[in-house]
Amino acid sequence: MNEFIMQEVMQVQRDLLHYALTKHKKELGEFIARRTNHLLDDEWDELFVFYTTLWAIFCQPLVNRKTIIEHYIQTCASQIKSPTIRKLLHTWGREFPSFVRVIERESLSFVIAEDIFTQKQKRIAFDKPEIKEGHLLIGTLVSSGPAYSFFISCLEIERHVAETVIELLQEMFDEKKDVSVREFVTLSFPELLYECFLQLSSKYLSIESLEWEQPVYEQVAYVLQERMEEIHGNGPWIYVAIVLWKVYCDLERPFIQKPELYAAAIHYLTLVIVIPYQAVTQKEIAKCYRISSRSMAIKYREMEESMAEFIAQIYKKIDHFEEGRILTPEFIPHSQITTEPNRHNIRRLIQKPNDSAAQEGHLFVQSMLTNKKSESLREQAQELLDQAFHEVNPKRRKELVHQALRLYPNSAAAYNILGDEATTLKEAVTYYQKGMEAGEKELGKSFFRDYKGHFWMITETRSYMRAKEKYAQALWLLGEKEKAIKQYEQLLQLDFNDNQGTRYVLLPAYLETEKYEKAEELIEQYDEPTAFISYNRLLLAYLRYGLHEEMEELLEQAWQTNEYVMDYVLKKKRPPTNSPSFYSLGDENEAVIYAKEHLAFWQKERELLGWLQAMAPSFKTKW
């Protein structure tokens, strides 16, 4: 290659990067922050932001529906004196990131590499002698005359890791039917890049590589791995499960008598996180581990609550390629469990670009990350709300809330406090509605699209979710029952796992408004070994079909779930005035809570009560 042409090409690359980071710094910075925030992790921030910035320059129409490279060509190409360089520059506007595997080192200065998706080969200027056959190179290739060169820099992954990464990326592309390579890479590059980081992180993570405080903890991990491979095959979800189990052990240091119980609970929790539409039920998982589904359900809930913050980090980094697809965690927070030698190995595999042309890009990255950590108006407003929460004087509390709203109007939490302080239901409804609207503005439409189904696990959504819940409650009390039901339904759509317990309010609402078909669907969706589900299933079966042959079996299931409920339904006992502050599945406190919320539905059905009374003598003897 003509040395002069290569030097000119490198100078144009520098000029283009400088143009992007000065003329369009604001648009580029805002887009990168918005597009990658849920993927960032302290260990990879700088590297990840740098390469996604290069991707955005070529692939994202950030200004007047044109990419930055298109604007640069339109504005600056005429200033380039060399016709050859101008011609080369015009071809750059069509480029997008490439994932290429080195298949041959032609000379000290050039390699031949093959695109992992199209198998097309290109001659690339690359003078690093350590880059050998089988290495994976990731970056945007631009024409430099008789060969290609990477724009500014590329990511280099060694052969023994590259094979795993390439196989995974190809599988992801194969799942995208009728999508071109250009469309696939252009739209999904940040997620593909993080998939590489996930593999690099997990490459060194195994059960043996982790430090287990007790041998039984390691035993649980092996049981978990073996059963998950039997049911689901080998995949990234096993890595997620091992990480969850290690974090749980470090947090709780559980005393374990039955390893299968803990393995099963982690197994199911992993499915809830990774696969929103679970193909395997709680009962099936419990059967696989030869334990009771009830015991597993209790342990699963304990684990979910214990690791709520950690799980929230995972949800932030899950990529929703399309609704209904099995979700792949693009990067599981591993810093809590990865050992220092592992970190060293990973850093060695991913080398930061050291070309001087990249220095300006790194300054831009550092400024973004610094701005990210600086105190914002939102954070200042939150400090005022924290003060308001602990303020005893109602007048002073409202003053603090209004100060917070002046700093940050899109604060759902602020409106929630005002709604709680309201003196009338109508006033409360107004504030909670404003809280919902503020939350919707703060999160943005794309957030609702990307994270639908997993809202509660992302901390930033919770003020909005609480506003929506309180709004629905106030509407119901005002008699606006259909509007309230709609809000409750939307809450479940936003949070499939129903961490707010919306189903416990929505099901009685369906019963009261005689929406029996929807009530039945809700019961099937949240099938769990609780009095709430089993007794409402019995009640609903009667309301829909009257007394029929399946009623006795449903009664048996309900009785086995909680035998105390029937005493309250048949008025042998009266529920106490005050509700219990806690309960366990199957105990009398659970029966009291159920009775206080549902007794009115049963008392209206005299035929059903008569049948129950007739069946009562056989309860204890038969079941």
Coordinates of C-alpha atoms in Angstrom, one line a residue:
M1 CA 0.0 0.0 0.0
N2 CA 1.2 3.5 -0.8
E3 CA 2.5 4.9 2.5
F4 CA 1.4 8.4 1.6
I5 CA -2.2 7.2 1.0
M6 CA -2.3 5.3 4.3
Q7 CA -1.1 8.4 6.2
E8 CA -3.8 10.5 4.5
V9 CA -6.4 7.9 5.4
M10 CA -5.4 8.0 9.1
Q11 CA -5.5 11.8 9.1
V12 CA -9.1 11.7 7.7
Q13 CA -10.0 9.3 10.4
R14 CA -8.6 11.6 13.1
D15 CA -10.5 14.6 11.5
L16 CA -13.7 12.7 11.4
L17 CA -13.4 11.7 15.1
H18 CA -12.6 15.3 16.0
Y19 CA -15.6 16.5 13.9
A20 CA -17.9 14.1 15.7
L21 CA -16.7 14.9 19.2
T22 CA -16.9 18.7 18.7
K23 CA -19.6 19.5 16.2
H24 CA -22.0 16.8 17.5
K25 CA -20.8 16.2 21.0
K26 CA -24.2 16.9 22.6
E27 CA -26.2 14.7 20.3
L28 CA -23.7 11.9 20.5
G29 CA -23.3 12.1 24.2
E30 CA -27.0 12.1 24.9
F31 CA -27.6 9.2 22.6
I32 CA -24.8 7.0 24.0
A33 CA -26.0 7.7 27.6
R34 CA -29.6 6.8 26.7
R35 CA -28.7 3.8 24.6
T36 CA -26.1 2.2 26.9
N37 CA -27.0 3.2 30.4
H38 CA -28.6 -0.2 31.3
L39 CA -25.6 -2.0 30.0
L40 CA -22.8 -0.1 31.7
D41 CA -20.7 -1.7 34.5
D42 CA -17.9 -0.1 36.3
E43 CA -15.3 -2.6 35.1
W44 CA -16.1 -2.0 31.4
D45 CA -17.5 1.6 31.3
E46 CA -14.7 3.3 29.4
L47 CA -14.1 0.5 26.9
F48 CA -17.7 0.0 26.2
V49 CA -18.6 3.6 25.7
F50 CA -15.6 4.2 23.4
Y51 CA -16.6 1.4 20.9
T52 CA -20.3 2.3 21.0
T53 CA -19.3 5.9 20.2
L54 CA -17.5 4.7 17.1
W55 CA -20.5 2.6 16.2
A56 CA -22.9 5.6 16.6
I57 CA -20.8 7.8 14.3
F58 CA -21.4 5.4 11.4
C59 CA -24.8 3.9 12.2
Q60 CA -27.1 6.3 14.0
P61 CA -29.1 9.1 12.3
L62 CA -28.6 11.6 15.1
V63 CA -28.9 14.9 13.2
N64 CA -31.6 15.6 10.7
R65 CA -32.0 11.9 10.0
K66 CA -28.4 11.6 8.9
T67 CA -25.5 9.9 10.5
I68 CA -22.4 11.9 11.6
I69 CA -20.3 10.3 8.9
E70 CA -22.9 11.4 6.3
H71 CA -22.8 15.0 7.6
Y72 CA -19.0 14.9 7.6
I73 CA -18.9 13.7 4.0
Q74 CA -21.4 16.4 3.0
T75 CA -19.6 19.2 4.9
C76 CA -15.9 18.3 4.7
A77 CA -15.2 16.0 1.7
S78 CA -14.8 19.0 -0.7
Q79 CA -11.9 20.3 1.5
I80 CA -9.8 17.2 0.8
K81 CA -7.3 17.9 -2.0
S82 CA -6.6 14.3 -3.0
P83 CA -9.2 12.9 -5.4
T84 CA -8.2 9.4 -4.3
I85 CA -8.9 10.1 -0.6
R86 CA -12.2 11.9 -1.4
K87 CA -13.3 8.8 -3.4
L88 CA -12.4 6.5 -0.5
L89 CA -14.2 8.7 2.0
H90 CA -17.4 8.5 0.1
T91 CA -17.4 4.7 0.5
W92 CA -17.2 5.1 4.3
G93 CA -20.8 6.2 4.6
R94 CA -22.0 2.7 3.8
E95 CA -19.9 0.9 6.5
F96 CA -21.0 -0.6 9.8
P97 CA -19.2 -2.6 12.5
S98 CA -17.7 -5.9 11.5
F99 CA -16.9 -9.1 13.4
V100 CA -14.1 -10.7 11.5
R101 CA -11.9 -13.8 12.3
V102 CA -8.3 -13.8 11.2
I103 CA -7.7 -16.7 8.8
E104 CA -4.2 -15.8 7.6
R105 CA -1.4 -13.4 8.3
E106 CA -0.2 -12.3 4.9
S107 CA 2.7 -10.3 6.0
L108 CA 3.9 -8.2 8.9
S109 CA 1.6 -5.4 7.8
F110 CA -1.5 -7.3 6.5
V111 CA -4.0 -10.0 7.6
I112 CA -6.7 -11.8 5.7
A113 CA -9.9 -11.9 7.8
E114 CA -13.4 -13.5 7.2
D115 CA -16.7 -11.9 8.3
I116 CA -18.3 -14.4 10.8
F117 CA -21.8 -13.7 9.4
T118 CA -21.3 -13.5 5.6
Q119 CA -18.0 -15.4 5.3
K120 CA -16.7 -12.7 2.9
Q121 CA -13.0 -12.1 3.2
K122 CA -11.1 -8.8 3.4
R123 CA -7.4 -7.8 3.3
I124 CA -6.8 -5.6 6.4
A125 CA -3.9 -3.4 7.3
F126 CA -2.8 -4.7 10.7
D127 CA 0.8 -4.5 11.9
K128 CA 0.5 -6.1 15.3
P129 CA 2.5 -9.4 15.1
E130 CA 0.6 -10.9 18.1
I131 CA -2.6 -11.0 16.1
K132 CA -2.7 -14.5 14.7
E133 CA -5.0 -17.0 12.9
G134 CA -8.3 -17.5 14.8
H135 CA -8.3 -14.1 16.7
L136 CA -11.6 -12.2 16.5
L137 CA -11.4 -8.5 15.6
I138 CA -14.4 -6.2 16.2
G139 CA -14.6 -2.7 14.7
T140 CA -15.7 -0.6 11.7
L141 CA -13.6 -1.4 8.6
V142 CA -13.2 1.4 6.1
S143 CA -11.5 1.3 2.7
S144 CA -7.9 2.5 2.6
G145 CA -7.1 1.8 -1.0
P146 CA -6.0 -1.7 -1.9
A147 CA -6.9 -2.9 1.7
Y148 CA -9.2 -2.0 4.6
S149 CA -8.2 -0.6 8.0
F150 CA -10.2 -0.3 11.2
F151 CA -11.6 3.1 12.0
I152 CA -9.4 4.4 14.8
S153 CA -9.2 1.1 16.7
C154 CA -10.6 -2.4 17.0
L155 CA -11.4 -4.8 19.8
E156 CA -9.1 -7.9 19.8
I157 CA -10.2 -11.2 21.3
E158 CA -7.8 -14.2 21.5
R159 CA -8.5 -17.4 19.7
H160 CA -9.4 -19.7 22.7
V161 CA -12.2 -17.2 23.7
A162 CA -13.0 -16.1 20.2
E163 CA -14.4 -19.6 19.3
T164 CA -17.1 -19.4 22.0
V165 CA -17.9 -15.8 21.2
I166 CA -18.3 -16.4 17.4
E167 CA -20.5 -19.5 18.0
L168 CA -22.8 -17.5 20.2
L169 CA -23.0 -14.5 17.9
Q170 CA -23.8 -16.7 15.0
E171 CA -26.6 -18.4 16.9
M172 CA -28.1 -15.0 17.8
F173 CA -28.0 -14.0 14.1
D174 CA -29.6 -17.3 13.0
E175 CA -32.5 -16.6 15.4
K176 CA -33.2 -13.3 13.5
K177 CA -35.1 -14.6 10.5
D178 CA -35.4 -12.4 7.4
V179 CA -33.0 -9.8 8.8
S180 CA -29.9 -8.7 6.9
V181 CA -26.4 -8.7 8.6
R182 CA -26.4 -4.9 8.2
E183 CA -29.7 -4.5 10.0
F184 CA -28.8 -7.0 12.7
V185 CA -25.4 -5.4 13.6
T186 CA -26.5 -1.8 13.1
L187 CA -29.4 -2.1 15.5
S188 CA -27.9 -4.5 18.1
F189 CA -24.2 -3.6 18.2
P190 CA -24.2 -2.5 21.9
E191 CA -25.9 -5.8 22.9
L192 CA -23.6 -7.9 20.7
L193 CA -20.6 -6.1 22.2
Y194 CA -21.8 -6.9 25.7
E195 CA -22.4 -10.5 24.8
C196 CA -18.7 -10.6 24.1
F197 CA -18.0 -9.2 27.5
L198 CA -20.3 -11.7 29.1
Q199 CA -18.4 -14.6 27.5
L200 CA -15.1 -13.1 28.5
S201 CA -16.3 -12.8 32.1
S202 CA -17.8 -16.3 32.3
K203 CA -14.9 -17.9 30.5
Y204 CA -13.0 -17.9 33.7
L205 CA -16.0 -18.5 36.0
S206 CA -16.7 -22.1 37.1
I207 CA -17.8 -23.7 40.2
E208 CA -14.2 -24.8 41.0
S209 CA -12.9 -21.3 40.5
L210 CA -15.1 -19.8 43.1
E211 CA -14.4 -19.7 46.9
W212 CA -17.2 -21.4 48.7
E213 CA -17.5 -20.8 52.5
Q214 CA -18.8 -24.3 53.1
P215 CA -18.5 -27.6 51.1
V216 CA -22.3 -27.9 51.0
Y217 CA -22.6 -24.7 49.1
E218 CA -20.4 -26.1 46.4
Q219 CA -22.5 -29.3 46.4
V220 CA -25.6 -27.3 45.8
A221 CA -23.9 -25.6 42.8
Y222 CA -23.1 -28.9 41.2
V223 CA -26.6 -30.2 41.7
L224 CA -28.0 -27.0 40.2
Q225 CA -25.7 -27.2 37.2
E226 CA -26.4 -30.9 36.5
R227 CA -30.2 -30.5 36.7
M228 CA -30.2 -27.3 34.5
E229 CA -28.1 -29.0 31.9
E230 CA -30.5 -32.0 31.9
I231 CA -33.6 -29.8 31.4
H232 CA -32.4 -26.9 29.4
G233 CA -29.1 -27.9 27.9
N234 CA -25.9 -25.9 28.2
G235 CA -26.4 -22.1 28.0
P236 CA -25.8 -18.7 29.7
W237 CA -28.6 -19.3 32.1
I238 CA -26.5 -21.8 34.0
Y239 CA -23.9 -19.0 34.5
V240 CA -26.7 -16.8 35.8
A241 CA -27.8 -19.5 38.2
I242 CA -24.3 -20.1 39.6
V243 CA -23.8 -16.3 40.1
L244 CA -27.1 -16.0 41.9
W245 CA -26.3 -18.9 44.1
K246 CA -22.9 -17.5 45.0
V247 CA -24.3 -14.1 45.8
Y248 CA -27.1 -15.6 47.9
C249 CA -24.5 -17.7 49.9
D250 CA -22.4 -14.6 50.5
L251 CA -25.4 -12.6 51.6
E252 CA -27.3 -15.1 53.8
R253 CA -24.8 -17.9 54.7
P254 CA -27.7 -20.4 54.8
F255 CA -27.8 -23.5 56.9
I256 CA -28.5 -26.3 54.5
Q257 CA -30.1 -29.6 55.3
K258 CA -31.5 -30.4 51.9
P259 CA -29.3 -29.2 48.9
E260 CA -32.0 -30.0 46.4
L261 CA -34.4 -27.5 47.9
Y262 CA -31.9 -24.6 47.5
A263 CA -30.9 -25.7 44.0
A264 CA -34.5 -25.9 42.9
A265 CA -35.3 -22.5 44.2
I266 CA -32.3 -20.9 42.5
H267 CA -33.2 -22.8 39.3
Y268 CA -36.7 -21.4 39.3
L269 CA -35.5 -17.9 40.2
T270 CA -33.1 -18.0 37.2
L271 CA -36.0 -18.9 34.9
V272 CA -38.1 -16.0 36.2
I273 CA -35.2 -13.6 35.4
V274 CA -34.0 -15.0 32.1
I275 CA -37.2 -16.4 30.6
P276 CA -40.3 -14.2 31.2
Y277 CA -42.7 -16.7 29.5
Q278 CA -41.6 -19.8 31.4
A279 CA -41.9 -23.1 29.6
V280 CA -41.3 -25.0 32.9
T281 CA -43.7 -24.6 35.9
Q282 CA -42.8 -24.6 39.6
K283 CA -44.4 -28.0 40.0
E284 CA -42.2 -29.5 37.2
I285 CA -39.0 -28.0 38.7
A286 CA -39.9 -29.3 42.2
K287 CA -40.6 -32.8 40.7
C288 CA -37.2 -32.8 39.0
Y289 CA -35.5 -32.2 42.4
R290 CA -37.9 -34.5 44.2
I291 CA -39.1 -31.8 46.7
S292 CA -42.5 -30.3 47.4
S293 CA -43.6 -27.3 45.2
R294 CA -44.8 -25.5 48.3
S295 CA -41.4 -25.7 50.0
M296 CA -39.7 -24.5 46.8
A297 CA -42.1 -21.6 46.4
I298 CA -41.4 -20.3 49.9
K299 CA -37.6 -20.6 49.5
Y300 CA -37.8 -19.0 46.0
R301 CA -39.6 -16.0 47.5
E302 CA -37.0 -15.7 50.3
M303 CA -34.2 -15.7 47.8
E304 CA -35.9 -13.1 45.5
E305 CA -36.4 -10.7 48.4
S306 CA -32.9 -11.2 49.7
M307 CA -31.2 -10.5 46.3
A308 CA -33.7 -7.8 45.1
E309 CA -31.0 -5.2 44.5
F310 CA -28.6 -7.6 42.7
I311 CA -31.5 -9.0 40.6
A312 CA -32.4 -5.4 39.6
Q313 CA -28.9 -5.0 38.2
I314 CA -29.4 -8.1 36.1
Y315 CA -32.8 -6.8 34.7
K316 CA -31.1 -3.6 33.6
K317 CA -28.8 -5.6 31.4
I318 CA -31.2 -7.9 29.8
D319 CA -31.7 -7.4 26.1
H320 CA -35.3 -7.6 24.8
F321 CA -34.7 -8.5 21.2
E322 CA -38.4 -9.2 20.6
E323 CA -41.4 -10.0 22.8
G324 CA -41.6 -13.7 23.5
R325 CA -38.0 -14.6 22.8
I326 CA -36.0 -16.3 25.5
L327 CA -34.0 -13.5 27.1
T328 CA -30.2 -13.6 27.2
P329 CA -28.5 -11.7 29.9
E330 CA -26.0 -9.5 28.0
F331 CA -23.9 -9.1 31.1
I332 CA -24.4 -10.3 34.6
P333 CA -22.8 -8.1 37.3
H334 CA -19.9 -10.3 38.3
S335 CA -17.6 -8.0 40.2
Q336 CA -18.9 -9.3 43.5
I337 CA -17.7 -12.8 42.8
T338 CA -15.0 -12.7 40.2
T339 CA -11.5 -13.1 41.6
E340 CA -8.6 -10.8 41.0
P341 CA -6.7 -13.2 38.7
N342 CA -9.8 -13.6 36.6
R343 CA -10.0 -9.8 36.2
H344 CA -6.4 -9.7 35.1
N345 CA -7.0 -12.4 32.5
I346 CA -10.0 -10.6 31.0
R347 CA -8.2 -7.3 30.9
R348 CA -5.4 -9.0 29.1
L349 CA -7.8 -10.4 26.5
I350 CA -9.4 -7.0 25.8
Q351 CA -6.7 -4.5 25.1
K352 CA -7.6 -0.8 25.2
P353 CA -6.6 1.0 22.0
N354 CA -3.3 2.7 22.3
D355 CA -3.2 4.6 19.0
S356 CA -2.8 8.4 19.6
A357 CA -5.8 9.0 17.3
A358 CA -8.0 7.5 20.0
Q359 CA -6.9 9.9 22.8
E360 CA -9.6 12.4 22.0
G361 CA -12.2 9.7 22.0
H362 CA -11.1 8.6 25.4
L363 CA -11.3 12.2 26.7
F364 CA -14.9 12.3 25.4
V365 CA -15.6 9.0 27.2
Q366 CA -14.1 10.2 30.4
S367 CA -16.2 13.4 30.3
M368 CA -19.3 11.3 29.7
L369 CA -18.6 9.1 32.7
T370 CA -17.7 12.0 34.9
N371 CA -20.9 13.8 34.0
K372 CA -22.8 10.6 34.7
K373 CA -21.4 10.5 38.3
S374 CA -21.9 14.3 39.0
E375 CA -24.8 15.4 41.1
S376 CA -27.9 16.3 39.0
L377 CA -31.0 18.3 39.7
R378 CA -32.8 15.0 40.1
E379 CA -30.4 14.0 42.9
Q380 CA -30.8 17.3 44.6
A381 CA -34.5 17.0 44.4
Q382 CA -34.3 13.4 45.9
E383 CA -32.4 14.8 48.9
L384 CA -35.2 17.2 49.6
L385 CA -37.7 14.3 49.3
D386 CA -35.6 12.3 51.7
Q387 CA -35.9 15.2 54.2
A388 CA -39.6 15.4 53.6
F389 CA -40.1 11.7 54.3
H390 CA -38.6 12.2 57.8
E391 CA -40.2 15.5 58.5
V392 CA -42.9 15.5 61.2
N393 CA -44.4 18.9 60.5
P394 CA -47.0 18.5 57.7
K395 CA -46.6 22.1 56.5
R396 CA -42.8 21.8 56.3
R397 CA -43.1 18.4 54.6
K398 CA -45.2 19.9 51.8
E399 CA -42.8 22.8 51.4
L400 CA -39.9 20.4 50.9
V401 CA -41.9 18.5 48.3
H402 CA -42.7 21.6 46.3
Q403 CA -39.1 22.7 46.4
A404 CA -38.2 19.3 45.0
L405 CA -40.7 19.7 42.2
R406 CA -39.3 23.1 41.2
L407 CA -35.9 21.5 40.8
Y408 CA -37.2 18.3 39.1
P409 CA -40.8 18.4 37.9
N410 CA -40.8 14.8 36.7
S411 CA -40.7 13.3 40.2
A412 CA -43.4 10.7 40.7
A413 CA -42.1 10.3 44.3
A414 CA -42.9 13.9 45.1
Y415 CA -46.5 13.6 43.8
N416 CA -46.9 10.4 45.8
I417 CA -46.1 12.2 49.0
L418 CA -48.6 15.0 48.1
G419 CA -51.2 12.3 47.3
D420 CA -50.7 10.7 50.7
E421 CA -51.1 14.1 52.4
A422 CA -54.3 14.9 50.5
T423 CA -57.5 15.5 52.6
T424 CA -60.0 14.2 50.0
L425 CA -60.0 11.2 47.6
K426 CA -60.5 13.5 44.6
E427 CA -57.4 15.5 45.6
A428 CA -55.4 12.3 46.1
V429 CA -56.5 11.0 42.7
T430 CA -55.3 14.2 41.1
Y431 CA -51.8 14.0 42.7
Y432 CA -51.4 10.3 41.9
Q433 CA -52.3 10.9 38.3
K434 CA -49.8 13.7 38.1
G435 CA -47.3 11.3 39.6
M436 CA -48.0 8.7 36.9
E437 CA -47.6 11.4 34.2
A438 CA -44.3 12.6 35.7
G439 CA -43.0 9.0 35.8
E440 CA -44.0 8.4 32.2
K441 CA -42.1 11.5 31.1
E442 CA -39.1 10.6 33.2
L443 CA -38.8 7.1 31.9
G444 CA -39.7 7.8 28.3
K445 CA -41.7 5.7 25.8
S446 CA -38.7 3.5 24.7
F447 CA -38.2 2.5 28.4
F448 CA -41.7 1.2 28.6
R449 CA -41.2 -0.8 25.4
D450 CA -37.8 -2.2 26.3
Y451 CA -38.5 -3.2 29.9
K452 CA -42.2 -4.1 29.9
G453 CA -42.7 -7.1 32.1
H454 CA -39.8 -6.4 34.4
F455 CA -40.4 -2.9 35.8
W456 CA -40.3 -3.5 39.5
M457 CA -36.9 -5.0 39.4
I458 CA -35.5 -1.7 38.0
T459 CA -35.3 0.6 40.9
E460 CA -36.0 3.8 38.9
T461 CA -39.5 2.6 38.1
R462 CA -40.8 2.1 41.6
S463 CA -42.1 5.6 42.3
Y464 CA -44.1 5.4 39.1
M465 CA -45.4 2.0 39.9
R466 CA -46.4 3.1 43.4
A467 CA -48.2 6.2 41.9
K468 CA -50.1 3.9 39.6
E469 CA -51.1 1.5 42.4
K470 CA -52.3 4.4 44.6
Y471 CA -54.1 5.9 41.7
A472 CA -56.0 2.6 41.1
Q473 CA -56.8 2.3 44.8
A474 CA -58.2 5.8 45.0
L475 CA -60.3 5.3 41.8
W476 CA -61.8 2.1 43.3
L477 CA -62.8 3.9 46.5
L478 CA -64.4 6.7 44.4
G479 CA -66.5 4.0 42.6
E480 CA -64.5 4.2 39.4
K481 CA -64.2 0.5 39.3
E482 CA -63.6 -0.1 35.6
K483 CA -60.8 2.6 35.5
A484 CA -59.2 1.1 38.6
I485 CA -59.2 -2.4 37.1
K486 CA -57.6 -1.1 33.9
Q487 CA -54.8 0.4 36.0
Y488 CA -54.3 -2.9 37.9
E489 CA -54.1 -4.8 34.7
Q490 CA -51.5 -2.4 33.3
L491 CA -49.4 -2.9 36.5
L492 CA -49.3 -6.7 35.8
Q493 CA -48.3 -6.1 32.2
L494 CA -45.4 -3.9 33.4
D495 CA -44.4 -6.4 36.1
F496 CA -45.0 -10.1 35.2
N497 CA -43.7 -11.3 38.5
D498 CA -46.1 -9.0 40.4
N499 CA -43.8 -7.8 43.1
Q500 CA -46.5 -5.4 44.3
G501 CA -49.1 -8.1 44.9
T502 CA -51.5 -6.6 42.4
R503 CA -53.1 -9.9 41.8
Y504 CA -54.4 -10.0 45.4
V505 CA -56.4 -6.9 44.7
L506 CA -57.3 -7.5 41.1
L507 CA -58.9 -10.9 41.6
P508 CA -61.4 -9.7 44.2
A509 CA -62.1 -6.8 41.8
Y510 CA -62.9 -9.2 39.0
L511 CA -65.2 -11.2 41.3
E512 CA -67.0 -8.1 42.4
T513 CA -67.6 -6.9 38.9
E514 CA -68.4 -10.4 37.7
K515 CA -65.5 -10.6 35.2
Y516 CA -65.3 -14.4 35.8
E517 CA -63.4 -15.3 32.7
K518 CA -60.6 -12.8 33.5
A519 CA -60.5 -14.0 37.1
E520 CA -60.0 -17.5 35.8
E521 CA -57.1 -16.4 33.5
L522 CA -55.5 -14.5 36.5
I523 CA -55.7 -17.6 38.7
E524 CA -54.0 -19.7 36.0
Q525 CA -51.4 -17.1 35.4
Y526 CA -50.4 -17.0 39.1
D527 CA -51.0 -20.6 40.1
E528 CA -49.4 -20.9 43.6
P529 CA -50.0 -23.0 46.7
T530 CA -51.8 -20.3 48.7
A531 CA -55.3 -20.0 50.2
F532 CA -55.8 -17.0 48.0
I533 CA -55.5 -19.0 44.8
S534 CA -57.0 -22.4 45.9
Y535 CA -60.1 -21.0 47.6
N536 CA -60.8 -18.5 44.9
R537 CA -60.5 -21.2 42.3
L538 CA -63.2 -23.2 44.2
L539 CA -65.4 -20.1 44.5
L540 CA -64.9 -19.1 40.9
A541 CA -65.7 -22.7 39.7
Y542 CA -69.1 -22.4 41.4
L543 CA -69.8 -18.9 40.2
R544 CA -69.2 -19.9 36.6
Y545 CA -70.6 -23.4 36.4
G546 CA -72.6 -24.0 39.7
L547 CA -72.2 -27.3 41.7
H548 CA -70.5 -29.8 39.4
E549 CA -68.5 -33.0 39.6
E550 CA -65.1 -31.3 39.8
M551 CA -66.0 -29.2 42.9
E552 CA -65.1 -32.0 45.4
E553 CA -61.5 -32.2 43.9
L554 CA -61.2 -28.4 44.1
L555 CA -62.4 -28.4 47.7
E556 CA -59.8 -31.1 48.5
Q557 CA -57.0 -29.0 47.0
A558 CA -58.2 -25.9 48.9
W559 CA -58.4 -27.8 52.2
Q560 CA -54.9 -29.2 51.8
T561 CA -53.6 -25.7 51.1
N562 CA -55.1 -24.2 54.3
E563 CA -57.5 -26.1 56.5
Y564 CA -58.3 -23.0 58.7
V565 CA -60.2 -21.0 56.0
M566 CA -63.3 -23.2 56.1
D567 CA -64.0 -22.3 59.8
Y568 CA -64.3 -18.7 58.8
V569 CA -66.3 -19.3 55.6
L570 CA -68.8 -21.4 57.5
K571 CA -68.9 -18.9 60.4
K572 CA -67.6 -21.2 63.0
K573 CA -65.1 -18.5 63.7
R574 CA -65.1 -14.7 63.3
P575 CA -62.1 -12.9 61.9
P576 CA -60.4 -10.7 64.5
T577 CA -60.8 -6.9 64.1
N578 CA -57.1 -6.3 63.5
S579 CA -55.4 -8.2 60.6
P580 CA -52.3 -10.2 61.4
S581 CA -49.0 -8.4 60.8
F582 CA -47.4 -11.5 59.2
Y583 CA -48.4 -15.0 58.1
S584 CA -47.0 -18.2 56.7
L585 CA -48.5 -20.4 53.9
G586 CA -51.0 -22.8 55.4
D587 CA -51.3 -21.2 58.9
E588 CA -54.3 -19.5 60.6
N589 CA -53.0 -16.0 60.0
E590 CA -53.2 -16.6 56.2
A591 CA -56.8 -17.9 56.7
V592 CA -57.7 -14.7 58.7
I593 CA -56.3 -12.4 56.0
Y594 CA -58.2 -14.4 53.3
A595 CA -61.4 -14.4 55.2
K596 CA -61.4 -10.6 55.9
E597 CA -61.0 -9.9 52.2
H598 CA -63.3 -12.5 50.7
L599 CA -65.9 -13.5 53.2
A600 CA -68.5 -11.3 51.6
F601 CA -68.3 -13.2 48.3
W602 CA -68.9 -16.5 50.0
Q603 CA -71.8 -15.3 52.2
K604 CA -73.8 -14.4 49.1
E605 CA -73.8 -18.0 47.8
R606 CA -76.2 -19.9 50.0
E607 CA -76.3 -23.0 47.8
L608 CA -72.5 -23.2 47.9
L609 CA -72.4 -22.7 51.7
G610 CA -75.0 -25.5 52.1
W611 CA -72.9 -27.8 50.0
L612 CA -69.8 -27.0 52.1
Q613 CA -71.7 -27.6 55.3
A614 CA -72.7 -31.0 54.0
M615 CA -69.2 -31.8 53.1
A616 CA -67.7 -30.6 56.4
P617 CA -67.9 -33.8 58.4
S618 CA -65.6 -35.5 55.8
F619 CA -63.0 -32.8 55.8
K620 CA -60.7 -34.2 58.5
T621 CA -61.5 -37.8 58.1
K622 CA -61.0 -37.9 54.3
W623 CA -58.4 -35.2 53.7

